[in-house]
Tab-separated table of C-alpha atoms and ligand atoms in Angstrom:
chain	number	residue	atom	x	y	z
A	1	MET	CA	34.418	81.023	9.730
A	2	HIS	CA	34.434	77.286	9.805
A	3	ARG	CA	37.022	77.190	7.104
A	4	LEU	CA	39.169	79.591	9.082
A	5	LEU	CA	38.886	77.445	12.168
A	6	LEU	CA	39.931	74.376	10.199
A	7	CYS	CA	42.938	76.261	8.768
A	8	ALA	CA	43.904	77.333	12.252
A	9	LEU	CA	43.684	73.761	13.516
A	10	LEU	CA	45.740	72.444	10.624
A	11	ALA	CA	48.335	75.132	11.169
A	12	ALA	CA	48.497	74.234	14.843
A	13	ALA	CA	49.270	70.588	14.092
A	14	PRO	CA	53.020	69.954	14.134
A	15	LEU	CA	54.233	69.245	10.616
A	16	ALA	CA	56.154	66.129	11.582
A	17	ALA	CA	53.253	64.649	13.544
A	18	GLN	CA	53.362	60.880	13.569
A	19	PRO	CA	50.127	59.285	12.393
A	20	ARG	CA	48.463	57.026	14.938
A	21	PRO	CA	50.080	53.582	14.787
A	22	PHE	CA	48.058	50.676	13.442
A	23	ASP	CA	46.987	47.905	15.821
A	24	LEU	CA	49.014	45.510	13.742
A	25	VAL	CA	51.381	45.797	10.793
A	26	ILE	CA	52.386	42.925	8.529
A	27	ALA	CA	55.701	44.155	7.241
A	28	GLY	CA	57.385	43.849	3.900
A	29	GLY	CA	55.990	40.595	2.523
A	30	ARG	CA	54.987	39.730	-1.037
A	31	VAL	CA	51.331	40.667	-0.867
A	32	ILE	CA	49.065	38.867	-3.336
A	33	ASP	CA	45.411	39.788	-3.738
A	34	PRO	CA	43.684	37.330	-6.071
A	35	GLU	CA	40.900	39.773	-6.925
A	36	SER	CA	42.723	42.998	-7.854
A	37	GLY	CA	45.829	41.231	-9.116
A	38	LEU	CA	48.112	43.084	-6.684
A	39	ASP	CA	51.423	41.231	-6.381
A	40	GLY	CA	54.191	43.251	-4.758
A	41	ILE	CA	56.156	44.031	-1.601
A	42	ARG	CA	53.798	45.845	0.770
A	43	TRP	CA	53.128	46.780	4.383
A	44	ILE	CA	49.597	46.017	5.597
A	45	GLY	CA	48.106	48.118	8.400
A	46	VAL	CA	45.276	46.659	10.480
A	47	THR	CA	42.915	48.583	12.744
A	48	ALA	CA	40.031	47.079	14.706
A	49	GLY	CA	40.088	43.829	12.780
A	50	ARG	CA	40.052	45.413	9.308
A	51	ILE	CA	42.746	46.181	6.744
A	52	THR	CA	43.093	49.977	6.867
A	53	ALA	CA	46.228	50.507	4.766
A	54	ILE	CA	48.273	48.716	2.140
A	55	SER	CA	51.482	50.630	1.514
A	56	ALA	CA	54.640	50.267	-0.546
A	57	SER	CA	56.564	51.971	2.260
A	58	PRO	CA	56.903	50.968	5.928
A	59	LEU	CA	54.018	51.495	8.376
A	60	ARG	CA	54.173	51.780	12.138
A	61	GLY	CA	52.134	49.399	14.314
A	62	ARG	CA	51.701	48.660	18.000
A	63	GLU	CA	52.566	45.127	16.967
A	64	THR	CA	54.533	44.196	13.856
A	65	LEU	CA	54.751	40.812	12.177
A	66	ASP	CA	57.767	40.434	9.952
A	67	ALA	CA	56.810	39.047	6.533
A	68	LYS	CA	60.060	39.553	4.644
A	69	GLY	CA	60.629	36.801	2.094
A	70	GLN	CA	57.105	35.441	2.716
A	71	ILE	CA	53.876	35.262	0.748
A	72	VAL	CA	51.073	37.333	2.295
A	73	ALA	CA	47.636	36.153	1.149
A	74	PRO	CA	43.991	36.247	2.225
A	75	GLY	CA	43.270	33.596	4.861
A	76	PHE	CA	42.025	30.347	3.355
A	77	ILE	CA	38.288	29.664	3.421
A	78	ASP	CA	37.121	26.081	3.851
A	79	LEU	CA	33.523	25.464	2.759
A	80	HIS	CA	33.572	21.878	3.966
A	81	ALA	CA	34.771	21.392	7.548
A	82	HIS	CA	33.046	18.750	9.675
A	83	GLY	CA	35.634	19.242	12.427
A	84	GLN	CA	34.009	22.151	14.242
A	85	GLN	CA	35.746	21.582	17.589
A	86	ILE	CA	38.537	23.834	18.930
A	87	ALA	CA	41.271	21.251	18.307
A	88	ALA	CA	40.132	20.666	14.723
A	89	ALA	CA	40.134	24.423	14.090
A	90	ARG	CA	43.692	24.753	15.426
A	91	MET	CA	44.920	21.968	13.149
A	92	GLN	CA	43.344	23.852	10.248
A	93	ALA	CA	44.907	27.167	11.310
A	94	PHE	CA	48.353	25.615	10.741
A	95	ASP	CA	47.090	24.797	7.241
A	96	GLY	CA	46.268	28.494	6.674
A	97	VAL	CA	42.513	28.240	7.220
A	98	THR	CA	40.952	31.319	8.832
A	99	THR	CA	37.292	30.427	8.107
A	100	ALA	CA	36.008	26.830	8.343
A	101	LEU	CA	32.343	26.203	7.580
A	102	GLU	CA	30.264	23.052	8.077
A	103	LEU	CA	28.118	23.271	4.949
A	104	GLU	CA	27.838	19.787	3.395
A	105	ALA	CA	26.318	18.056	6.405
A	106	GLY	CA	25.240	21.153	8.298
A	107	THR	CA	23.457	20.863	11.599
A	108	LEU	CA	20.147	21.241	13.435
A	109	PRO	CA	19.185	23.025	15.597
A	110	VAL	CA	21.298	25.741	13.988
A	111	GLY	CA	21.007	28.319	16.779
A	112	LYS	CA	22.183	25.797	19.348
A	113	ALA	CA	25.325	24.963	17.344
A	114	TYR	CA	26.210	28.663	16.954
A	115	ASP	CA	25.613	29.307	20.647
A	116	ALA	CA	27.830	26.395	21.693
A	117	ALA	CA	30.724	27.533	19.473
A	118	ALA	CA	30.387	31.140	20.673
A	119	ARG	CA	30.390	30.043	24.315
A	120	GLU	CA	33.593	28.026	23.892
A	121	GLY	CA	35.297	30.473	21.520
A	122	ARG	CA	37.074	29.510	18.308
A	123	PRO	CA	40.504	30.414	16.922
A	124	ILE	CA	39.065	30.800	13.404
A	125	ASN	CA	35.710	31.848	11.934
A	126	TYR	CA	32.966	29.215	11.867
A	127	GLY	CA	29.475	28.630	10.558
A	128	PHE	CA	26.828	26.083	9.624
A	129	SER	CA	24.217	25.226	7.034
A	130	ALA	CA	20.839	23.688	7.925
A	131	ALA	CA	21.043	19.877	7.717
A	132	TRP	CA	18.388	18.286	5.537
A	133	VAL	CA	19.480	14.812	6.636
A	134	PHE	CA	19.047	15.725	10.319
A	135	GLY	CA	15.495	16.818	9.526
A	136	ARG	CA	14.859	13.550	7.703
A	137	ILE	CA	16.310	11.380	10.493
A	138	ALA	CA	14.279	13.327	13.061
A	139	GLU	CA	11.024	12.666	11.186
A	140	LYS	CA	11.732	9.062	10.212
A	141	GLU	CA	13.334	7.885	13.470
A	142	GLN	CA	11.720	10.193	16.040
A	143	MET	CA	15.248	11.160	17.194
A	144	GLU	CA	15.637	14.836	18.075
A	145	PRO	CA	18.914	16.368	16.808
A	146	ASP	CA	21.131	18.236	19.274
A	147	GLY	CA	23.376	20.314	16.992
A	148	ALA	CA	26.278	17.808	17.139
A	149	ILE	CA	27.754	15.511	14.479
A	150	SER	CA	27.472	12.563	16.929
A	151	TYR	CA	23.734	12.634	16.166
A	152	PHE	CA	24.516	11.560	12.605
A	153	GLN	CA	26.919	8.843	13.780
A	154	GLU	CA	24.286	7.517	16.180
A	155	ALA	CA	21.698	7.443	13.355
A	156	GLN	CA	23.820	4.870	11.509
A	157	ARG	CA	22.359	2.273	13.932
A	158	ARG	CA	18.868	2.975	12.565
A	159	THR	CA	17.625	1.819	9.177
A	160	GLY	CA	14.363	3.681	8.670
A	161	TRP	CA	15.716	6.839	7.038
A	162	GLN	CA	18.048	5.777	4.213
A	163	HIS	CA	15.651	4.083	1.789
A	164	THR	CA	12.161	5.283	2.549
A	165	ILE	CA	9.982	7.706	0.668
A	166	ALA	CA	8.563	10.493	2.830
A	167	THR	CA	4.806	11.024	2.772
A	168	ALA	CA	3.535	14.470	1.805
A	169	ASP	CA	3.092	15.305	5.498
A	170	GLU	CA	6.563	14.063	6.418
A	171	THR	CA	8.085	16.062	3.559
A	172	ARG	CA	6.329	19.198	4.804
A	173	ARG	CA	7.702	18.630	8.289
A	174	ILE	CA	11.240	17.921	7.019
A	175	VAL	CA	11.143	21.104	4.924
A	176	SER	CA	9.857	23.061	7.899
A	177	ARG	CA	12.693	21.796	10.135
A	178	VAL	CA	15.225	22.879	7.522
A	179	GLU	CA	13.480	26.219	7.112
A	180	GLN	CA	13.699	26.738	10.871
A	181	GLY	CA	17.489	26.333	10.498
A	182	LEU	CA	17.468	29.075	7.842
A	183	LYS	CA	15.445	31.314	10.156
A	184	GLU	CA	18.177	30.799	12.741
A	185	GLY	CA	20.808	32.153	10.340
A	186	ALA	CA	22.100	29.026	8.565
A	187	LEU	CA	24.311	29.723	5.529
A	188	GLY	CA	22.390	27.425	3.185
A	189	ILE	CA	21.125	23.844	3.125
A	190	GLY	CA	23.371	20.808	3.577
A	191	ILE	CA	22.135	17.805	1.580
A	192	LEU	CA	23.809	14.476	2.396
A	193	ALA	CA	21.828	12.714	-0.338
A	194	GLY	CA	24.431	9.952	-0.612
A	195	TYR	CA	23.600	8.792	2.918
A	196	ALA	CA	19.896	8.456	2.155
A	197	PRO	CA	20.048	7.355	-1.492
A	198	GLY	CA	16.520	5.932	-1.320
A	199	SER	CA	14.907	9.242	-0.354
A	200	GLY	CA	12.381	10.593	-2.827
A	201	ARG	CA	13.155	12.833	-5.797
A	202	LYS	CA	10.214	15.059	-4.896
A	203	GLU	CA	11.605	15.599	-1.401
A	204	HIS	CA	14.859	16.906	-2.911
A	205	TYR	CA	12.864	19.059	-5.302
A	206	GLU	CA	11.026	20.619	-2.331
A	207	ILE	CA	14.343	21.285	-0.581
A	208	ALA	CA	15.792	22.927	-3.706
A	209	LYS	CA	12.669	25.111	-3.988
A	210	LEU	CA	13.129	26.124	-0.353
A	211	ALA	CA	16.740	27.130	-1.124
A	212	LYS	CA	15.519	29.276	-4.021
A	213	THR	CA	12.844	30.917	-1.863
A	214	TRP	CA	15.470	31.896	0.705
A	215	ASN	CA	18.078	32.656	-1.972
A	216	VAL	CA	20.683	30.429	-0.301
A	217	PRO	CA	22.898	27.711	-1.809
A	218	THR	CA	22.545	23.994	-1.206
A	219	PHE	CA	25.672	21.909	-0.576
A	220	THR	CA	25.155	18.389	-1.862
A	221	HIS	CA	26.921	15.087	-1.397
A	222	VAL	CA	25.196	13.526	-4.397
A	223	ARG	CA	22.952	10.499	-4.180
A	224	HIS	CA	25.162	7.834	-5.779
A	225	LEU	CA	28.806	6.807	-5.941
A	226	SER	CA	29.276	4.408	-8.833
A	227	VAL	CA	31.171	4.260	-12.096
A	228	ILE	CA	28.573	1.850	-13.493
A	229	GLU	CA	24.946	2.532	-14.363
A	230	PRO	CA	22.205	2.637	-13.287
A	231	GLN	CA	22.291	4.626	-10.043
A	232	SER	CA	25.675	5.974	-11.068
A	233	SER	CA	27.570	9.092	-10.001
A	234	PHE	CA	26.767	10.526	-13.437
A	235	GLU	CA	23.056	10.035	-12.838
A	236	ALA	CA	23.376	11.632	-9.381
A	237	PHE	CA	25.028	14.736	-10.832
A	238	GLN	CA	22.305	14.905	-13.480
A	239	GLU	CA	19.717	15.090	-10.693
A	240	LEU	CA	21.552	18.094	-9.283
A	241	VAL	CA	21.647	19.761	-12.702
A	242	ALA	CA	17.914	19.148	-13.094
A	243	LEU	CA	17.223	20.727	-9.691
A	244	ALA	CA	19.268	23.817	-10.589
A	245	ALA	CA	17.480	24.090	-13.942
A	246	SER	CA	13.946	23.610	-12.676
A	247	THR	CA	14.107	25.625	-9.459
A	248	GLY	CA	16.809	28.211	-10.194
A	249	ALA	CA	18.477	27.278	-6.888
A	250	HIS	CA	22.236	27.509	-6.496
A	251	MET	CA	23.417	23.894	-6.243
A	252	HIS	CA	26.959	23.537	-4.886
A	253	ILE	CA	28.623	20.153	-5.419
A	254	SER	CA	30.619	18.901	-2.433
A	255	HIS	CA	33.909	17.009	-3.014
A	256	LEU	CA	33.753	16.584	-6.776
A	257	ASN	CA	36.784	14.276	-6.541
A	258	SER	CA	35.296	11.620	-4.267
A	259	ASN	CA	31.910	11.407	-6.000
A	260	SER	CA	33.266	11.415	-9.566
A	261	THR	CA	36.354	9.222	-9.071
A	262	ARG	CA	37.296	7.736	-12.461
A	263	ASP	CA	34.168	9.014	-14.198
A	264	ILE	CA	35.301	12.636	-13.886
A	265	PRO	CA	35.821	13.244	-17.650
A	266	ALA	CA	32.117	12.725	-18.404
A	267	ILE	CA	30.975	14.398	-15.193
A	268	ALA	CA	33.209	17.467	-15.694
A	269	GLU	CA	31.693	17.885	-19.172
A	270	LEU	CA	28.175	17.576	-17.743
A	271	ILE	CA	28.829	20.257	-15.112
A	272	ARG	CA	30.608	22.607	-17.493
A	273	GLY	CA	27.751	22.310	-19.963
A	274	ALA	CA	25.224	23.197	-17.267
A	275	GLN	CA	27.332	26.174	-16.146
A	276	GLN	CA	27.722	27.410	-19.712
A	277	ARG	CA	23.961	27.394	-20.077
A	278	GLY	CA	23.698	29.686	-17.084
A	279	LEU	CA	22.780	27.256	-14.317
A	280	LYS	CA	23.997	28.180	-10.844
A	281	ILE	CA	26.274	25.248	-10.118
A	282	THR	CA	29.563	25.526	-8.242
A	283	THR	CA	31.969	22.913	-6.964
A	284	GLU	CA	34.926	22.066	-4.738
A	285	ALA	CA	37.440	19.242	-4.284
A	286	TYR	CA	40.215	18.101	-1.968
A	287	PRO	CA	43.639	16.886	-3.139
A	288	TYR	CA	43.439	13.294	-1.884
A	289	ALA	CA	42.233	10.101	-3.571
A	290	ALA	CA	40.796	8.771	-0.338
A	291	GLY	CA	37.666	9.798	1.499
A	292	SER	CA	36.477	9.383	5.046
A	293	THR	CA	33.068	8.454	6.284
A	294	VAL	CA	31.218	6.206	8.716
A	295	VAL	CA	31.789	2.500	8.135
A	296	GLY	CA	28.024	1.917	8.153
A	297	ALA	CA	27.470	4.314	5.208
A	298	GLU	CA	25.182	3.202	2.385
A	299	ILE	CA	28.044	3.422	-0.140
A	300	PHE	CA	29.538	0.272	1.436
A	301	ARG	CA	26.383	-1.829	1.038
A	302	GLY	CA	25.308	-4.239	-1.715
A	303	ASN	CA	27.586	-4.569	-4.755
A	304	TRP	CA	29.670	-1.554	-3.678
A	305	ARG	CA	33.008	-3.109	-4.713
A	306	GLU	CA	31.919	-3.340	-8.327
A	307	ARG	CA	30.230	0.073	-8.220
A	308	MET	CA	33.485	1.675	-7.049
A	309	GLY	CA	35.323	0.191	-10.021
A	310	GLY	CA	36.765	-2.933	-8.416
A	311	ALA	CA	37.296	-1.852	-4.794
A	312	LYS	CA	38.273	-4.282	-2.021
A	313	ALA	CA	37.610	-4.390	1.717
A	314	SER	CA	41.286	-3.541	2.201
A	315	ASP	CA	40.710	-0.189	0.465
A	316	LEU	CA	38.979	0.738	3.730
A	317	GLU	CA	41.136	1.491	6.758
A	318	LEU	CA	40.505	2.150	10.427
A	319	ALA	CA	43.304	4.270	11.937
A	320	GLY	CA	45.689	3.106	9.216
A	321	VAL	CA	44.770	-0.603	9.487
A	322	PRO	CA	43.077	-2.097	6.382
A	323	PHE	CA	39.879	-4.111	6.777
A	324	SER	CA	39.308	-7.678	5.583
A	325	ASP	CA	35.909	-8.834	4.326
A	326	SER	CA	35.042	-10.291	7.735
A	327	THR	CA	36.293	-7.380	9.889
A	328	LEU	CA	34.365	-5.006	7.625
A	329	THR	CA	31.094	-6.920	8.038
A	330	GLN	CA	31.694	-7.013	11.788
A	331	ALA	CA	32.389	-3.277	12.037
A	332	GLN	CA	29.310	-2.457	9.952
A	333	ALA	CA	27.163	-4.414	12.402
A	334	LYS	CA	28.819	-3.383	15.658
A	335	THR	CA	30.194	0.147	15.196
A	336	PRO	CA	28.450	1.574	12.103
A	337	GLY	CA	29.102	5.169	13.270
A	338	GLU	CA	32.906	4.766	13.360
A	339	TRP	CA	34.976	6.984	11.003
A	340	VAL	CA	37.045	5.102	8.427
A	341	VAL	CA	39.177	6.008	5.424
A	342	ILE	CA	38.312	4.750	1.905
A	343	HIS	CA	40.888	4.823	-0.887
A	344	PHE	CA	38.768	5.351	-3.989
A	345	MET	CA	41.715	5.665	-6.380
A	346	ARG	CA	45.436	4.890	-6.202
A	347	PRO	CA	47.375	7.836	-7.705
A	348	GLU	CA	50.571	6.697	-5.961
A	349	THR	CA	50.732	3.705	-8.314
A	350	SER	CA	48.568	4.820	-11.251
A	351	ALA	CA	49.274	7.842	-13.461
A	352	ALA	CA	45.743	7.531	-14.837
A	353	ASP	CA	44.282	7.822	-11.327
A	354	GLN	CA	46.460	10.883	-10.662
A	355	ALA	CA	45.106	12.480	-13.848
A	356	PHE	CA	41.507	11.790	-12.738
A	357	LEU	CA	42.176	13.361	-9.345
A	358	ASP	CA	43.866	16.368	-10.993
A	359	GLN	CA	40.859	16.964	-13.200
A	360	SER	CA	38.594	17.251	-10.150
A	361	VAL	CA	40.995	19.372	-8.105
A	362	LEU	CA	41.696	21.733	-11.006
A	363	PHE	CA	38.102	22.002	-12.255
A	364	PRO	CA	37.902	25.603	-13.560
A	365	GLY	CA	36.291	27.900	-11.013
A	366	GLY	CA	36.211	25.167	-8.366
A	367	ALA	CA	37.235	25.814	-4.765
A	368	ILE	CA	39.574	23.737	-2.642
A	369	ALA	CA	37.702	22.446	0.422
A	370	SER	CA	38.970	19.948	2.974
A	371	ASP	CA	36.012	17.792	4.080
A	372	GLY	CA	38.059	17.825	7.319
A	373	MET	CA	36.846	15.531	10.059
A	374	PRO	CA	36.589	15.808	13.835
A	375	TRP	CA	39.667	14.386	15.622
A	376	THR	CA	38.980	11.212	17.546
A	377	LEU	CA	40.647	9.164	20.239
A	378	GLN	CA	39.691	5.467	20.321
A	379	GLY	CA	36.644	6.268	18.244
A	380	LYS	CA	35.465	9.185	20.452
A	381	THR	CA	35.404	12.756	19.161
A	382	ILE	CA	37.806	15.072	20.988
A	383	LEU	CA	35.487	17.850	22.135
A	384	ASP	CA	37.658	19.490	24.795
A	385	ASP	CA	40.296	22.162	24.432
A	386	VAL	CA	43.183	19.700	24.164
A	387	TRP	CA	46.509	20.894	22.707
A	388	PRO	CA	48.660	19.437	21.400
A	389	LEU	CA	46.486	16.519	20.347
A	390	PRO	CA	47.547	13.122	21.741
A	391	THR	CA	49.863	11.311	19.310
A	392	ASP	CA	47.267	8.642	18.590
A	393	ALA	CA	44.535	11.166	17.791
A	394	PHE	CA	42.990	10.172	14.466
A	395	ALA	CA	41.309	11.834	11.501
A	396	HIS	CA	41.667	11.715	7.729
A	397	PRO	CA	44.905	13.649	6.965
A	398	ARG	CA	42.883	16.162	4.925
A	399	SER	CA	41.758	17.513	8.310
A	400	ALA	CA	45.311	18.814	8.798
A	401	GLY	CA	46.889	19.125	5.358
A	402	THR	CA	44.461	19.920	2.521
A	403	PHE	CA	45.545	23.478	1.757
A	404	SER	CA	49.305	23.046	2.190
A	405	ARG	CA	49.110	19.841	0.172
A	406	PHE	CA	47.315	21.644	-2.659
A	407	LEU	CA	49.814	24.547	-2.727
A	408	ARG	CA	52.820	22.245	-2.358
A	409	ASP	CA	51.794	19.637	-4.896
A	410	TYR	CA	49.787	21.589	-7.493
A	411	VAL	CA	51.513	25.004	-7.320
A	412	ARG	CA	55.089	24.423	-6.183
A	413	GLU	CA	56.110	20.898	-7.163
A	414	ARG	CA	54.100	19.887	-10.219
A	415	ARG	CA	53.262	23.456	-11.330
A	416	LYS	CA	49.774	22.532	-12.480
A	417	VAL	CA	48.475	25.970	-11.530
A	418	GLU	CA	49.981	29.465	-11.127
A	419	LEU	CA	50.394	30.803	-7.593
A	420	ARG	CA	47.766	33.539	-7.936
A	421	GLU	CA	45.196	31.107	-9.362
A	422	GLY	CA	46.084	28.631	-6.624
A	423	LEU	CA	45.450	31.303	-3.986
A	424	ARG	CA	42.184	32.236	-5.722
A	425	LYS	CA	40.966	28.628	-5.337
A	426	VAL	CA	41.588	28.665	-1.566
A	427	SER	CA	40.339	32.167	-0.720
A	428	LEU	CA	38.475	34.301	-3.257
A	429	ILE	CA	36.483	31.542	-5.002
A	430	PRO	CA	35.014	30.097	-1.787
A	431	ALA	CA	34.134	33.640	-0.630
A	432	GLN	CA	32.398	34.312	-3.961
A	433	ILE	CA	30.439	31.051	-3.787
A	434	LEU	CA	28.772	32.320	-0.600
A	435	GLU	CA	28.765	36.090	-0.875
A	436	GLN	CA	25.462	36.598	-2.704
A	437	SER	CA	23.551	35.226	0.251
A	438	VAL	CA	26.094	35.834	3.026
A	439	PRO	CA	27.171	39.520	3.027
A	440	GLN	CA	30.001	38.817	5.536
A	441	MET	CA	31.813	36.855	2.850
A	442	ARG	CA	32.179	39.981	0.677
A	443	GLN	CA	34.674	41.095	3.319
A	444	LYS	CA	36.756	37.929	3.004
A	445	GLY	CA	39.019	36.260	0.482
A	446	ARG	CA	40.653	39.582	-0.487
A	447	LEU	CA	43.564	41.710	0.677
A	448	GLN	CA	42.154	45.192	0.158
A	449	VAL	CA	41.612	48.264	2.322
A	450	GLY	CA	38.294	47.869	4.162
A	451	LYS	CA	38.264	44.058	4.089
A	452	ASP	CA	38.516	41.792	7.153
A	453	ALA	CA	42.053	41.200	8.378
A	454	ASP	CA	42.059	37.408	7.884
A	455	ILE	CA	45.621	37.071	6.614
A	456	VAL	CA	48.167	34.285	6.185
A	457	VAL	CA	51.933	34.749	5.937
A	458	PHE	CA	53.854	31.715	4.719
A	459	ASP	CA	56.984	30.521	2.999
A	460	LEU	CA	55.976	29.005	-0.337
A	461	ALA	CA	59.303	27.129	-0.506
A	462	THR	CA	58.642	25.178	2.705
A	463	PHE	CA	54.859	25.192	3.266
A	464	ARG	CA	53.854	21.541	3.263
A	465	ASP	CA	51.521	18.922	4.705
A	466	ARG	CA	52.926	16.300	7.049
A	467	ALA	CA	49.756	14.382	7.924
A	468	THR	CA	49.571	10.872	6.448
A	469	PHE	CA	46.984	8.113	6.551
A	470	THR	CA	48.965	6.185	9.167
A	471	ALA	CA	50.125	9.257	11.148
A	472	PRO	CA	47.553	11.971	10.521
A	473	ASN	CA	48.247	13.943	13.676
A	474	ALA	CA	50.904	16.283	12.278
A	475	THR	CA	50.308	19.963	11.665
A	476	SER	CA	51.339	21.476	8.349
A	477	VAL	CA	54.602	23.433	8.455
A	478	GLY	CA	55.684	26.686	6.806
A	479	MET	CA	52.816	28.885	7.985
A	480	LYS	CA	54.632	31.751	9.756
A	481	HIS	CA	51.756	33.961	10.872
A	482	VAL	CA	47.991	33.452	10.775
A	483	VAL	CA	45.824	36.459	11.594
A	484	VAL	CA	42.065	36.171	12.178
A	485	ASN	CA	39.981	39.359	12.476
A	486	GLY	CA	43.201	41.295	13.084
A	487	VAL	CA	44.446	39.007	15.883
A	488	PRO	CA	47.388	36.598	15.438
A	489	VAL	CA	46.488	33.000	16.266
A	490	ILE	CA	49.838	31.722	14.957
A	491	ARG	CA	52.890	33.954	15.366
A	492	ASP	CA	56.381	32.918	14.266
A	493	ALA	CA	54.998	29.435	13.574
A	494	GLU	CA	53.792	29.053	17.180
A	495	LEU	CA	50.152	28.655	18.162
A	496	ILE	CA	48.867	31.302	20.549
A	497	ARG	CA	46.592	29.122	22.592
A	498	SER	CA	44.711	31.916	24.306
A	499	ALA	CA	43.790	33.594	20.996
A	500	LEU	CA	40.155	32.866	20.088
A	501	PRO	CA	39.245	35.689	17.670
A	502	GLY	CA	37.031	33.528	15.433
A	503	LYS	CA	33.593	34.983	14.699
A	504	ALA	CA	30.351	33.388	13.600
A	505	ILE	CA	29.642	33.568	9.879
A	506	ARG	CA	25.879	33.696	9.916
A	507	ARG	CA	22.971	35.138	8.008
A	508	SER	CA	20.651	37.450	9.873
A	509	VAL	CA	18.260	35.664	12.221
A	510	LYS	CA	14.569	36.017	11.208
B	601	ZN	ZN1	30.476	14.046	1.767
C-alpha cells in the first residue's frame, strides 16, 4: 500500500516541475577542487551554507554570482593570523581568505576571545589556540591575560619572563593555564618560544606532552633565529624534532621562511628527514623576506646583527622609515611593544636570497600562511569597525597581500608551482593540518557536495597584491566574489559591509 501511495504521489507531480532553487548559485566558472582533482566548467549550488550541487549544466538560484572566465576555488585558510579584528579580517577577505586562525601566538583566556569575536561578528571564520607564552607571562609577571594581543605588547616592558627557568610548581601552573585554554575549545597550543628563548627545555617538553594528551597540534615560533651556532635556528628546529619524536605530539612549524632565512637548505633537509621517519611535523611560510614583530623582541638583543647574517639597524623599519642604531636603542627602551618590520633577506637585489625564500615557500607539503598583523594607527591597534581603513593605517603588507602575492608570483609570473598545487597550499593543506583534531576543518578546503560553502571566485590573470612596505594599506585586487558559509562578503569586487557570516572554528568545550 505504501508503494502504491508513493506511485500515486509521483504520478501527481507535474513532469516539468522545477526543482527548488538553491540559496546561491556560482555560475559557469572553472571549478578546481584540489582534493578530487576536479578542474572544469561547473555550476555550484549552495543551500544553508553548504555546497549541495556541483553540475556541468546551469542551476537555478535565488541569487546567482557570475563566475564566467574566473577560477572558482575553496576559500583560503590562514593558519597564522594575528589580526583578529574586523578590519584585519576584511583586508584578508580581499586576499581570498575565508578562515583566519590565530594559532602561533594564540590567546588566553580562550573562551573570552571567542565570546568577544562572536559578539562583534566577523566577515570570515576565526579561531584561536591556547597561548603558552601568555601562561608563562602570567606566572612570571603576575599579569593576568585578557584575551587580547595588547597583553603581549604590554609584556615587552617586563623582563622576568624571557630568560628564566620555571620551577616545578610554576611549570605545573603554566601547563594548567594552557590546559584550561584547551578545555575552552582552543585549536591547539601556540608556542612563541622565540620570545622567551631562555625558558627551560623541560617546560617545553611538558607542553608538548600536554598537546599529545589532548591530541592537538602545537604551533611553534622556534626558540632561536641565527645562522651561526650555538643557539642557532638549526638547533631550535632540532629541539622541535626531538619533542615530536619523544612525545609523539604534532609539532607545526610557524613561518619556516623567517626562522630559517639563509640556513634553509640544511633546515629543510632536517625537517624532511624527520617527516620521512614518520614524525608528525608540518610547516607553513609566507612569500616575503621581511618579518614583523615588536621592536623590543629578544631577537634584536645582544649580537643579533651577526646572528642574522650581517643585519643592520636600517633593516628594521617603523611605518616604512628605517631605524638607525640610536633610534633603535631608543625605541627598544621607550616603546618596546611597537610593531616594526625586519628585512631578513634581500631577494630584490640578491638571486641567492630569492632562492632561499623560494625553498621555504615551496617546501613540499607546506601551507601558505600570512602571519598577518593587526592594523594600527599611530601605534594603536584599530579595534573598531572602521572601513575603509585610514590611509595611514599600518601593518606588514603580508596582512593584506600574502595569498594574492603567492598566486601571482609563484603560480602566474614565475611558474614555480602548478595552479592546482598552488591552490592546495592555500586551502586543502591547511585544512588537513588541523582536521585530525578539529572536525570542522574536514568540511573546509574542498569544493565537494556536502562541504562548507567557503568559496572564492577570482581572475587568475589579474589577482595581485598591492600592499607594500611603505604603503601597506591597499587591498589585493582581482577577487571577484568571496563567499563565507554560503553568504557573499565580497560581490563583484565590492565589500558587503553588513555581511558577517564568519563562524567560530573551535573544538568542543569540556
Ligand atoms: Zn612568529
